[in-house]
XYZ file of C-alpha atoms in Angstrom:
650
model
C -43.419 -8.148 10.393
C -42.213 -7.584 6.871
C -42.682 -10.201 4.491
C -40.065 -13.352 4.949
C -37.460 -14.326 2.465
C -38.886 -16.629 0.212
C -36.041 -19.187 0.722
C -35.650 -18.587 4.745
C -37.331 -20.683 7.174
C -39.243 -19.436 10.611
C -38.727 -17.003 12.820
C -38.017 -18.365 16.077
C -40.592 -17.295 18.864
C -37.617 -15.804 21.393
C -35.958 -13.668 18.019
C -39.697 -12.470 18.110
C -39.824 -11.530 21.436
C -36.478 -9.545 21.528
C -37.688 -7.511 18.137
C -41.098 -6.217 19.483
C -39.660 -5.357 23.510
C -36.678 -4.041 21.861
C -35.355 -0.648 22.888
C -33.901 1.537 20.371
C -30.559 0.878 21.349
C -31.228 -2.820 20.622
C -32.580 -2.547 17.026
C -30.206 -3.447 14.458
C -27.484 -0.929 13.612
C -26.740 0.841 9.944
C -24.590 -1.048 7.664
C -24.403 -3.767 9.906
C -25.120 -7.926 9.090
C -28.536 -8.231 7.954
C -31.003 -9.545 10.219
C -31.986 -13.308 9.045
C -34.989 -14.579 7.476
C -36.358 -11.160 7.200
C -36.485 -9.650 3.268
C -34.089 -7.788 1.477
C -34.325 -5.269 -0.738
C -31.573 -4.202 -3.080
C -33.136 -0.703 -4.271
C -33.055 1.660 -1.475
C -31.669 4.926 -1.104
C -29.455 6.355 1.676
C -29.413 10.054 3.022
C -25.717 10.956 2.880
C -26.251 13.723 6.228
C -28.073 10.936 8.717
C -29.151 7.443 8.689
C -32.700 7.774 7.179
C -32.958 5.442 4.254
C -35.915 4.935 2.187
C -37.268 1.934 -0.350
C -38.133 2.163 -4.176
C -38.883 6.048 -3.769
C -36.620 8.758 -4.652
C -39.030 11.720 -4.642
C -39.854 10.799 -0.568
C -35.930 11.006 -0.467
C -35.375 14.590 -1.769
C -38.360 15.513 0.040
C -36.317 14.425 3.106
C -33.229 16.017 2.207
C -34.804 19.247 1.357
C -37.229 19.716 4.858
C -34.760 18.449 6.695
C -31.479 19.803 4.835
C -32.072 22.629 3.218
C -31.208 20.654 -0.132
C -32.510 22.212 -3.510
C -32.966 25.865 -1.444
C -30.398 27.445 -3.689
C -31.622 26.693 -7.037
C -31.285 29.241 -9.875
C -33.788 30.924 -10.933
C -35.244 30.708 -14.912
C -37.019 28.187 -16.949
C -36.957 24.629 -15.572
C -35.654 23.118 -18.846
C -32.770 25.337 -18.355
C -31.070 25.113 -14.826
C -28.497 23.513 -14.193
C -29.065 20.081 -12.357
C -28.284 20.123 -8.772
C -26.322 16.985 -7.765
C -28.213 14.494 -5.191
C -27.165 13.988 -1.401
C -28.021 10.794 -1.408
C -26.605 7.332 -2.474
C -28.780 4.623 -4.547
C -29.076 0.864 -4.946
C -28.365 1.241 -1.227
C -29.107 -2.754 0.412
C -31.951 -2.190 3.334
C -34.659 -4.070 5.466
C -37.450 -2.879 8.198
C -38.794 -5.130 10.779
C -42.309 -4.228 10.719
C -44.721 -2.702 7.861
C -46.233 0.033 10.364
C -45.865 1.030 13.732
C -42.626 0.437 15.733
C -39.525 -0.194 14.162
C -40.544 -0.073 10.102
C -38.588 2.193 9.227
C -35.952 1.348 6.280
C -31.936 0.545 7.792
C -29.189 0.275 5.539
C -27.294 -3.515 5.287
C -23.994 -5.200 4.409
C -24.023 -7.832 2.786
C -21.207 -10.429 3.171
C -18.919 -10.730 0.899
C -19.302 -14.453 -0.728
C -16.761 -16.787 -0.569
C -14.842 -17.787 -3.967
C -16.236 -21.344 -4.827
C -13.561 -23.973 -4.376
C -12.792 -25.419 -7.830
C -13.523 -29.066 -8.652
C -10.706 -31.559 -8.342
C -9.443 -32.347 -12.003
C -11.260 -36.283 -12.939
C -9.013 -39.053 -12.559
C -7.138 -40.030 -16.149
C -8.815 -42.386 -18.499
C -7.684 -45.490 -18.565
C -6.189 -46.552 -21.948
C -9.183 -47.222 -24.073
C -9.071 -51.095 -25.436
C -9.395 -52.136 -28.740
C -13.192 -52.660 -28.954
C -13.248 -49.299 -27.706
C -11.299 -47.234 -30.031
C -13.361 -48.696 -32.883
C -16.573 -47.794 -31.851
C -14.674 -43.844 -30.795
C -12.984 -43.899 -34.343
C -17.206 -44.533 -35.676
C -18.952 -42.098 -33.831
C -15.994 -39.536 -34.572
C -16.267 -40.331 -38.594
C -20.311 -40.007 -37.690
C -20.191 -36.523 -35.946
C -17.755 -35.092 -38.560
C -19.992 -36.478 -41.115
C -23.351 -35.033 -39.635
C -21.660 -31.390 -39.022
C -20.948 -31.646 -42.795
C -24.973 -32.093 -43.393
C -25.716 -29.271 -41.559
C -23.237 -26.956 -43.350
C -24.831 -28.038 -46.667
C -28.385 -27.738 -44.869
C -27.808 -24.394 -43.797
C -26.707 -23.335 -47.016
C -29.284 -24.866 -49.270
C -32.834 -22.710 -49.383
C -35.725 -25.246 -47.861
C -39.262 -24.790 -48.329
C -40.837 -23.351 -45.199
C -42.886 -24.758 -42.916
C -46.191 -24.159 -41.545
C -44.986 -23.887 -38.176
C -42.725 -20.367 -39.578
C -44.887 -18.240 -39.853
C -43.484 -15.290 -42.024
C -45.797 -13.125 -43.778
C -43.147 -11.613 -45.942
C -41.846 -15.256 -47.488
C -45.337 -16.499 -47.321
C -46.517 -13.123 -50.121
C -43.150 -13.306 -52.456
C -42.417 -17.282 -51.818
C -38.901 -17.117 -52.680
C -38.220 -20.472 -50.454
C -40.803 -22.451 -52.989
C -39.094 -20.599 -56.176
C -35.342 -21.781 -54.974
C -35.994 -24.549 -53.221
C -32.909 -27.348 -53.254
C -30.627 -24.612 -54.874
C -27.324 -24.162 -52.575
C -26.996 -19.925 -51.835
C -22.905 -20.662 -52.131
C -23.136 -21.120 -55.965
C -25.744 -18.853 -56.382
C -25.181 -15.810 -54.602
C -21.715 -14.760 -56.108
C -23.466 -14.603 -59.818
C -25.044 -11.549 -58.248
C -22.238 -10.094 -57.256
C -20.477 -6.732 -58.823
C -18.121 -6.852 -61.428
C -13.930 -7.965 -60.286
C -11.088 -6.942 -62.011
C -10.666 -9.928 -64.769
C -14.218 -9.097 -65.776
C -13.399 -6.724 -68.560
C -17.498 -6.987 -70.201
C -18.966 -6.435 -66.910
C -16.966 -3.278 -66.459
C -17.424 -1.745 -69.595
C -21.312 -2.801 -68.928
C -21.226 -1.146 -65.139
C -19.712 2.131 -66.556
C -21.940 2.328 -69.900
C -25.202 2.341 -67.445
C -23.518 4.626 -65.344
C -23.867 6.781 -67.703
C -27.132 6.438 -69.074
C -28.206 6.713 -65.602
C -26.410 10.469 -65.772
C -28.120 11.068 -69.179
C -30.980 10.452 -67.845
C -31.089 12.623 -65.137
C -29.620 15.547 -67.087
C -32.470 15.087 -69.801
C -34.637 15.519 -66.261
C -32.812 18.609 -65.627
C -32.930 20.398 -69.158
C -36.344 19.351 -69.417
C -36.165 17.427 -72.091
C -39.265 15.411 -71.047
C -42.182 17.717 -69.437
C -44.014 17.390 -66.542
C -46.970 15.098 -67.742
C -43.715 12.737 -69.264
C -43.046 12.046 -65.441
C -46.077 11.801 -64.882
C -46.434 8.773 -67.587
C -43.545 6.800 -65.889
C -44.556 7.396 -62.349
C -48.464 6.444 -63.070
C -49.290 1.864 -62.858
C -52.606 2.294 -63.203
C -55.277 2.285 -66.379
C -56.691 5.744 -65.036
C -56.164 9.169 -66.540
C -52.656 9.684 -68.365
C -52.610 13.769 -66.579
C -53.147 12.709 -63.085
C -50.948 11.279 -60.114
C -47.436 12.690 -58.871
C -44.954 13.560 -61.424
C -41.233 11.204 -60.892
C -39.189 12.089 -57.788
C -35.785 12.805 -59.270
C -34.006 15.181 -56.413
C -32.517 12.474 -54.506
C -29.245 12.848 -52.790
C -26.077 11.613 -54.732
C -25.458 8.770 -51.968
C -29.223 7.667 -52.370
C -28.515 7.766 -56.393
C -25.193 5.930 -56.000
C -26.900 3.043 -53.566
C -29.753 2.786 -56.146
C -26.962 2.652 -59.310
C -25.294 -0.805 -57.984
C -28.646 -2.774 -57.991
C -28.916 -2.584 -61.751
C -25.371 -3.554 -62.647
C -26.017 -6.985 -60.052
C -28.755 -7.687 -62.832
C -26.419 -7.558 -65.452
C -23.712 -9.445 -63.914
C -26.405 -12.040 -63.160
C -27.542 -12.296 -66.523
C -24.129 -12.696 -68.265
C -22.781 -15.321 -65.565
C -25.288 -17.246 -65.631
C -26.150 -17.304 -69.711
C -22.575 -17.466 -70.813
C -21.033 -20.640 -72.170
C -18.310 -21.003 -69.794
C -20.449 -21.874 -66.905
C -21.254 -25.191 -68.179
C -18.684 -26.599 -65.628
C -19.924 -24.338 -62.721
C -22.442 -26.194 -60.258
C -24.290 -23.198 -60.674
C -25.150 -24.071 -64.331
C -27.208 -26.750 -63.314
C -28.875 -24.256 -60.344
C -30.512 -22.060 -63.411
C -31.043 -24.293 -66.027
C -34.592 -23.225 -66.378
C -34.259 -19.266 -66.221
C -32.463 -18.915 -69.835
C -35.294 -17.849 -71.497
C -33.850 -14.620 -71.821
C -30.773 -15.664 -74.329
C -33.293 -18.423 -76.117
C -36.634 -16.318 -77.435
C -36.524 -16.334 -80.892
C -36.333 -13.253 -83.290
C -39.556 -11.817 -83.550
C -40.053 -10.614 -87.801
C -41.458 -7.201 -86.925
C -38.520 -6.478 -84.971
C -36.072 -7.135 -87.305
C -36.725 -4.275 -89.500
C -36.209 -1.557 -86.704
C -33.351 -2.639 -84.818
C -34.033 0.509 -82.597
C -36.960 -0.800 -80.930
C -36.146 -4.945 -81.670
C -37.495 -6.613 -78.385
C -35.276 -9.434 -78.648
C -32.828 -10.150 -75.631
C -30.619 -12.453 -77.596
C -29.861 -9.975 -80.104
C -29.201 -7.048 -77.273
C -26.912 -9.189 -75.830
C -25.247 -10.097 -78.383
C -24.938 -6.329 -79.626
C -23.788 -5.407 -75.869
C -21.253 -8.407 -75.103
C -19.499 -8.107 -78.807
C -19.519 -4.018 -78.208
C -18.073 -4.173 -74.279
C -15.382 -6.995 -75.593
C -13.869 -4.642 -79.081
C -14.318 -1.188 -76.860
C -12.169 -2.481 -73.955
C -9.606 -4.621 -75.902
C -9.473 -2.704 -79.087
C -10.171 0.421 -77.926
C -7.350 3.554 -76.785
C -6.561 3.854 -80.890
C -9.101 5.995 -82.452
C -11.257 8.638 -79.755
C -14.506 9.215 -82.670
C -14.128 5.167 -82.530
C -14.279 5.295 -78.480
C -16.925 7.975 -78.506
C -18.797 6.138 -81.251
C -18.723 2.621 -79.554
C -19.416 3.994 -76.294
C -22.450 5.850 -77.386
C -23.675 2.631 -79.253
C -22.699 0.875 -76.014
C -25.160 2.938 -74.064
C -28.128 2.593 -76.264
C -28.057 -1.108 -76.645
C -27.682 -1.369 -72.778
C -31.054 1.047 -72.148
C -32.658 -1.446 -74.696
C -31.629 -5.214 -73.363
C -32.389 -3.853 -69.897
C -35.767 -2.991 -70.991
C -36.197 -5.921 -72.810
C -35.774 -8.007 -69.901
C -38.442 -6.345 -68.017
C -40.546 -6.357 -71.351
C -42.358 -9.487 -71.299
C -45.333 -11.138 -70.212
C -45.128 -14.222 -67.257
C -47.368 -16.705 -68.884
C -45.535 -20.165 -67.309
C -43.435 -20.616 -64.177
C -41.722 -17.761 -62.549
C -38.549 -19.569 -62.311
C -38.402 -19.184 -65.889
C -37.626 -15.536 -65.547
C -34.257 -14.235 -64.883
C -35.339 -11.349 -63.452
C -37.174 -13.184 -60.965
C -34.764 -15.276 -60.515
C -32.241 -12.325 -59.546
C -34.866 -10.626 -56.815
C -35.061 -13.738 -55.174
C -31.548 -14.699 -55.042
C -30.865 -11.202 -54.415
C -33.391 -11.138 -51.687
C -31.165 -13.634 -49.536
C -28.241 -12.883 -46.950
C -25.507 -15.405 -47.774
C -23.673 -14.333 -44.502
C -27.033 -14.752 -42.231
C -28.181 -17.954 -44.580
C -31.535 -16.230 -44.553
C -33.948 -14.140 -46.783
C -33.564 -10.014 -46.137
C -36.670 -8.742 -44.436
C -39.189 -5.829 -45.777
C -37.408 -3.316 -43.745
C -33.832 -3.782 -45.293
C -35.154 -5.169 -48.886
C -37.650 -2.798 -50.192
C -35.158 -0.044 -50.764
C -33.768 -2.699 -53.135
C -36.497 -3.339 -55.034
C -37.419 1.033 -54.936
C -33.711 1.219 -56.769
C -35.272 -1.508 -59.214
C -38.355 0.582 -59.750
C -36.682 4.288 -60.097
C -33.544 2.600 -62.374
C -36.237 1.316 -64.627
C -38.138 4.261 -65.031
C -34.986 6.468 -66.024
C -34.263 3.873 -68.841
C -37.355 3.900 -70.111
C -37.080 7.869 -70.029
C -33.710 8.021 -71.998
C -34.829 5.601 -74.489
C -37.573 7.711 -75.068
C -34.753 10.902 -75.400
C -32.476 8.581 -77.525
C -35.024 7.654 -80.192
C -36.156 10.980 -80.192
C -32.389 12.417 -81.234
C -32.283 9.499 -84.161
C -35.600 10.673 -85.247
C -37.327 7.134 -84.901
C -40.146 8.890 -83.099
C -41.143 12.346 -82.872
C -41.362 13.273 -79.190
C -40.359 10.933 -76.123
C -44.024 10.609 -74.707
C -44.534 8.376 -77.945
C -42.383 5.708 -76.680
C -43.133 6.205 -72.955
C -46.814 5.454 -73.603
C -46.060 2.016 -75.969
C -43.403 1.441 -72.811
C -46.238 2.011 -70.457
C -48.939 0.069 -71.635
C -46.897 -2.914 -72.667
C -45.281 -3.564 -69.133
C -45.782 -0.567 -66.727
C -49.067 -0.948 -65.756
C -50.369 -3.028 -63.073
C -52.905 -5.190 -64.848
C -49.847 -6.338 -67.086
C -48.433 -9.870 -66.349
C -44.519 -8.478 -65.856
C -40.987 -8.734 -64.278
C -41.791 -4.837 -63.370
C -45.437 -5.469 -61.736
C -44.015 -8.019 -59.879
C -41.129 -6.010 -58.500
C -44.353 -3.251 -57.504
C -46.380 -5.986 -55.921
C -43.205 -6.499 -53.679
C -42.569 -3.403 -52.952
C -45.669 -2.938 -52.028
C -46.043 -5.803 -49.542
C -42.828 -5.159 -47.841
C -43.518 -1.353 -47.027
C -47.378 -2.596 -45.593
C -45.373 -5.295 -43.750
C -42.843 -2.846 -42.624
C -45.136 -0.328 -41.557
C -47.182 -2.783 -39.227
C -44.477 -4.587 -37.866
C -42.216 -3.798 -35.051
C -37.895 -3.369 -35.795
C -36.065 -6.525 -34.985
C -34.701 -6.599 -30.944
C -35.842 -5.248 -28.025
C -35.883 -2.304 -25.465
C -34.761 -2.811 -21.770
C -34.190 -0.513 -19.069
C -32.262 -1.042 -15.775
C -33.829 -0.861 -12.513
C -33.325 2.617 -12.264
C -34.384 3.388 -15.929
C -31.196 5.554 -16.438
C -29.487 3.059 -18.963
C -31.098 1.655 -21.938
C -30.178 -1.150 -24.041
C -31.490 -2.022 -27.877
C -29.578 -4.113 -29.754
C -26.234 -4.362 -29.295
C -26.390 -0.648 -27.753
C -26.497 0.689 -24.400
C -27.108 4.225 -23.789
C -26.349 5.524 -20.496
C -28.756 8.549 -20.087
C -26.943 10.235 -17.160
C -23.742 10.394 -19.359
C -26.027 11.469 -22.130
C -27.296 14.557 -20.113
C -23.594 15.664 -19.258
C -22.758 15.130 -22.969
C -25.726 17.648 -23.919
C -24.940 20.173 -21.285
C -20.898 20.072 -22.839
C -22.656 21.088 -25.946
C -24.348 23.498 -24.339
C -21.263 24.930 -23.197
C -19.508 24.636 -26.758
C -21.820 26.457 -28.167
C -21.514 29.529 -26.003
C -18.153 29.196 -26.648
C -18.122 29.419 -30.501
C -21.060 32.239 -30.047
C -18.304 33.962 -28.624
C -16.006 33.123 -31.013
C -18.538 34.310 -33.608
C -18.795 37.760 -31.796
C -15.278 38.258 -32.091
C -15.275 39.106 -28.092
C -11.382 39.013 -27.723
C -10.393 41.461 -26.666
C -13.084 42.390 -24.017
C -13.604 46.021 -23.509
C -12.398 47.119 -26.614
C -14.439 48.425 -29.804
C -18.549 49.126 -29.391
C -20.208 48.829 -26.866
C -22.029 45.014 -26.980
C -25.943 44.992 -28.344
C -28.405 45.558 -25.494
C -32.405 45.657 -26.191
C -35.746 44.774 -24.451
C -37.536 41.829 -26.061
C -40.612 43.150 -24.795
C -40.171 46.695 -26.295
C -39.624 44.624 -30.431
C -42.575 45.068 -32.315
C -43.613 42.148 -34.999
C -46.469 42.327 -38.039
C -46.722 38.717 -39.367
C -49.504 40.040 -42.226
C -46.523 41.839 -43.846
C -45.701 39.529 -46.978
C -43.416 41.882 -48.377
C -40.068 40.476 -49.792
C -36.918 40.507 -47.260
C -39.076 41.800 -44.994
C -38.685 40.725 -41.155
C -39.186 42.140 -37.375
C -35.749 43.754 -38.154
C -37.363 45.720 -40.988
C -40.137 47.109 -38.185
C -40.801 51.034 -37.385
C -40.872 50.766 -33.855
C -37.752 48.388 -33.357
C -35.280 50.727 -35.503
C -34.678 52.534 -32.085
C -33.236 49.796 -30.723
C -31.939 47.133 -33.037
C -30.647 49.803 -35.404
C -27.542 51.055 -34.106
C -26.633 47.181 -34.187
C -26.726 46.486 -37.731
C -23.071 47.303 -38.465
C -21.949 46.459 -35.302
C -19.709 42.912 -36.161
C -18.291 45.090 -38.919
C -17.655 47.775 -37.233
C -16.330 45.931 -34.127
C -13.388 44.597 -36.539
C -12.811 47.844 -38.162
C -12.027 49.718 -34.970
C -10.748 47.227 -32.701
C -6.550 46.775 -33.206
C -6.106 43.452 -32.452
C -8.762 42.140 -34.456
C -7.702 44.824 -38.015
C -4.557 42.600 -37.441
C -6.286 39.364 -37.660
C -8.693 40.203 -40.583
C -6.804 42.660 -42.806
C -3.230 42.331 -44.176
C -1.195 44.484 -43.066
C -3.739 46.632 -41.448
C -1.394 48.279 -38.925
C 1.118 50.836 -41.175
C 3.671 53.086 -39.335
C 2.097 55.229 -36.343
C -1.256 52.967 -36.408
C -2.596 54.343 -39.966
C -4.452 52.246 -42.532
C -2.725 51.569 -45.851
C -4.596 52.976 -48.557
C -5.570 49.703 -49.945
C -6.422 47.285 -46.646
C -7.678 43.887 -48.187
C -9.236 41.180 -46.020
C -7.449 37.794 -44.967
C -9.190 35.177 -47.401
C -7.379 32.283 -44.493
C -8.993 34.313 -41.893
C -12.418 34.958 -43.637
C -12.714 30.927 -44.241
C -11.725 30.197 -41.159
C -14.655 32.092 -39.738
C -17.246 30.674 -42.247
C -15.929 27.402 -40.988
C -16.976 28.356 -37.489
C -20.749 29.511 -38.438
C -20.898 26.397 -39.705
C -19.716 24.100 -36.999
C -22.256 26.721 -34.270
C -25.188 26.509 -36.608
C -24.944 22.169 -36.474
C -24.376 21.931 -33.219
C -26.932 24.328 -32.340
C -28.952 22.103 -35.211
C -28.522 19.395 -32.704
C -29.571 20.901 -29.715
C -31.946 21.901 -30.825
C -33.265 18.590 -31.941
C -32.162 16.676 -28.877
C -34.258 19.415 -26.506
C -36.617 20.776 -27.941
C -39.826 17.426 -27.933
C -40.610 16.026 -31.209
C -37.669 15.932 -33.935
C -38.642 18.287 -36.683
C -38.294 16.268 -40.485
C -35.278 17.788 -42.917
C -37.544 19.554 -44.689
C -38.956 21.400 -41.461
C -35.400 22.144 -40.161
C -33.672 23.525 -43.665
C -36.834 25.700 -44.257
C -36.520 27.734 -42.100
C -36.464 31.661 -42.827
C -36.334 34.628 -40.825
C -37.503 36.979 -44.025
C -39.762 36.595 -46.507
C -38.734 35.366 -49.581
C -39.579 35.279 -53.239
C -40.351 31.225 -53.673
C -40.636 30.167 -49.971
C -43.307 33.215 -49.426
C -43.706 34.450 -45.712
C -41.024 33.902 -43.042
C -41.841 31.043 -40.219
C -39.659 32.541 -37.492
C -42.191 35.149 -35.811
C -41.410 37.055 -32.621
C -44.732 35.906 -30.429
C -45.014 37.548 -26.482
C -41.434 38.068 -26.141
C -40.527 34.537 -27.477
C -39.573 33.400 -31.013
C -41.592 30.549 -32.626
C -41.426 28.509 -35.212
C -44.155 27.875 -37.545
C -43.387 24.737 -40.304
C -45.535 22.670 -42.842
């Protein structure tokens, strides 16, 4: 017999009997009660045109329905990938048993199961009797106890802890934030790193002075005012050759710029709330009193001749609080004042945020303020917890690519003032004072992080986990759930979209009006892929002119003699008696309206094209591609192979 629930007891020797003389007519019904003590399975699935049911198998299923139903028989023909699915005649998660493995009676019946009963709720407990004296006491001491312990473990989670050895976190363990800020409560700390607020008038003069240094910079990229091997310079941490390595990345996206902007200004903010003298009655005063060394170094005498290049970070700030406070309270009277100041502003910004990356970590690290920042930075005050690699390296990148256009514009900035003669002169003292790795700074240290969190990253798995249903058509991750049956009707309404806006693009309404549609033979085009020649395609080809050109004019010339649609492009293309004005000119609403179209057909068919077609090609793969040759990109990677198109990509 089939295996025995595993919380039933035994079969009774007479309910044994009657199974195995049984008749057919005797053995248990379809959807009836379930026979007892004999297994059930909850996965089965249920032929909709007779009783046969089958366990944990859909293929035997269809193979069932189609020998003995004829189902599938009138499937379209074409490429698998692209007929249409035909629906199922069958039900799942059908409830079933069997009565013997082999032999008589093991075939698979379908089951009802009963419906439960609703569990009878509890009676309410009797009242309380008045609690006596003695009583309340002791309840009034464990309450003030409780309330007193919760408050301990808001302070706990809030304050950073060593960790222990039993945490094992590799990330922590390399950049040992808990041991730099241990004791320190995130709640006063966290906020100093915060972006400027409205009553902060310094801090937004500061956030929109690097703002645009961060734009000067990356014009000076764009009218070359530093060359290739200048980029080079910046983008090379090592003592090797000066010419070698990959010059600076600077075509980011604007978003990627913008994210990468507000790290530098949190730096700022950090330095000036937690250096300035009104803090002294903040409890975060006392949380940093040993990373001010960047307000109490002392003049150095060879920098005071050339304040350009001074290295001192009291003086900068001084120089960039004193500026910030006169431009945005005395400033709105005289513009070459404004224009002046501002300028000034900028410069002396570029140089204190250099100078607080230009120095050498001989004692503790707390003792730096810029490793004080990445630290605090590095921790979620919502979660009460340090980032991870995955969602804090692209902080510390923003660190690493902010620093290297300052050091580029001050290069560019003593260069216009004539303190050097060419920008690589101050790039190279820049680069071998803190840029390189074997140099004990702020800006190694934010590399040697970087650098851990991407390995970590890489050889790690994300946060969460996969899990499918038990018929592996819904997936969850996270907190999302991805049904994949709706997901397959949502592609093939796509699919259907995009016909439709092909059509729209083809301008087929009206239908039998104009020329006649395009009609060729695939297997009749002709391709040479060794042609290199510029705007040069398979459209271009001898032996195809026979049949793709009559079609090169045909859109145009489609609108041109079709009524309804001169209406719709031209203004007033229809005259008196059906004759063109002498001047037709084209809708412009119309005309955008169209372009508007291409693009909304050429995402979505972007999309399918990612979704079905295996592996997602990278942006670089997808926006590359060219059905002509061109001048820069060289020969065309859409070729016309047996009859097919294909794709060719680096």
């Amino acid at each position: 017999m089939d295996r025995i629930a595993p919380d039933a007891g035994f079969v009774t020797y007479n309910e044994t009997y009657r199974i195995l003389t049984a008749t057919p007519a005797d053995l248990p019904r379809p959807y009836g009660a379930p026979v007892p003590d004999i297994q059930i399975h909850r996965n089965g699935f249920a032929c909709d045109a007779c009783p046969k049911v089958y366990c944990c198998d859909s293929k035997l299923m269809g193979k069932h329905c189609k020998r003995e139903h004829g189902w599938g028989e009138h499937r379209n023909a074409g490429r698998p990938q692209l007929r249409r699915a035909i629906p199922p005649m069958w039900t799942d998660q059908v409830v079933c048993q069997r009565l013997f493995n082999s032999g008589h009676a093991s075939s698979y019946y379908a089951v009802r199961l009963p419906t439960p009963e609703p569990p009878t709720p509890a009676p309410p407990p009797p009242p309380s009797p008045l609690p006596e004296p003695h009583t309340r006491r002791i309840q009034a001491m464990v309450d003030r106890q409780h309330e007193r312990l919760q408050r301990g473990r808001t302070v706990v989670a809030t304050t950073v802890r060593p960790g222990h050895a039993t945490e094992a976190n590799p990330w922590l363990r390399h950049v040992r934030w808990p041991e730099l800020l241990a004791g320190k409560d995130l709640r006063y700390l966290t906020p100093l790193t915060l972006l400027p607020v409205r009553d902060e008038a310094v801090l937004q003069e500061w956030d929109r002075a690097l703002g645009e240094v961060i734009r000067c910079a990356r014009r000076s990229l764009a009218e070359k005012r530093v060359n290739v091997f200048d980029t080079k310079l910046v983008n090379l941490f090592t003592e090797r050759s000066t010419t070698g390595g990959f010059a600076l990345i600077t075509k980011l996206q604007q978003g990627t710029y913008d994210r990468y902007r507000r790290v530098w200004p949190k730096l700022l903010c950090f330095l000036l709330r937690a250096c300035e003298p009104q803090i002294d009655s903040m409890p975060a005063k006392g949380q940093l009193a040993e990373a001010e060394w960047a307000l109490d170094r002392p003049f150095e005498a060879a920098d005071l001749p050339t304040t350009d290049l001074c290295t001192s970070p009291r003086y900068w700030f001084h120089q960039c609080f004193w500026l910030a406070y006169r431009r945005h309270f005395g400033g709105g009277r005289d513009e070459r004042y404004d224009e002046w100041s501002g300028a000034v502003l900028q410069r002396a910004l570029c140089r204190l945020s250099i100078c607080l990356l230009d120095h050498q970590l001989n004692g503790r690290l707390r003792e730096s303020i810029v490793v004080n920042f990445v630290a605090i930075n590095g921790f979620d005050e919502a979660n009460g917890a340090p980032y991870g690699p995955r969602a804090y390296t692209s902080s510390l990148s923003a660190l690493v690519k902010i620093t290297q256009l300052l050091v580029i514009q001050e290069g560019v900035y003593l260069a216009d003032r004539g303190v050097v003669s060419a920008p690589v002169q101050h790039l190279q003292a820049l680069r071998e004072r803190f840029l390189l790795k074997t140099r004990r700074t702020p800006f190694v240290l934010i590399l040697d992080y970087r650098a851990a969190g991407k390995r970590i990253r890489d050889n790690s798995t994300v946060d969460g986990f996969v899990r499918w249903n038990e018929s592996y058509t819904v997936l969850q991750f996270k907190e999302t759930t991805v049904d994949f049956d709706l997901f397959r009707s949502f592609v093939w309404r796509q699919i259907d979209f995009l016909r439709r806006d092909l059509h729209e693009l083809l301008q087929w309404e009206p239908p039998g009006q104009g020329p006649p549609p395009p009609s060729f033979a695939l297997s009749e085009l002709r391709e040479n892929a060794a042609n290199i020649q510029v705007g040069w395609s398979f459209l271009q080809h001898e032996a195809n002119r026979s049949q793709l050109g009559p079609y090169n004019r045909w859109l145009l010339d489609r609108v041109v003699h079709t009524a309804a649609l001169r209406q719709r492009w031209f203004h007033k293309a229809e005259a008196a008696g059906g004759v063109l004005p002498r001047a037709p000119a084209w809708d412009a609403r119309i005309a955008a309206l169209y372009m508007k179209a291409v693009k909304r057909f050429m995402q979505r068919l972007a999309m399918l094209a990612l979704i079905m077609s295996g592996q997602p090609a990278r942006g670089m793969e997808l926006l590359s591609l060219r059905f002509s040759n061109t001048q820069i990109g060289g020969c065309r990677n859409i070729f016309l192979v047996y009859e097919q198109f294909s794709f060719v990509t680096l």
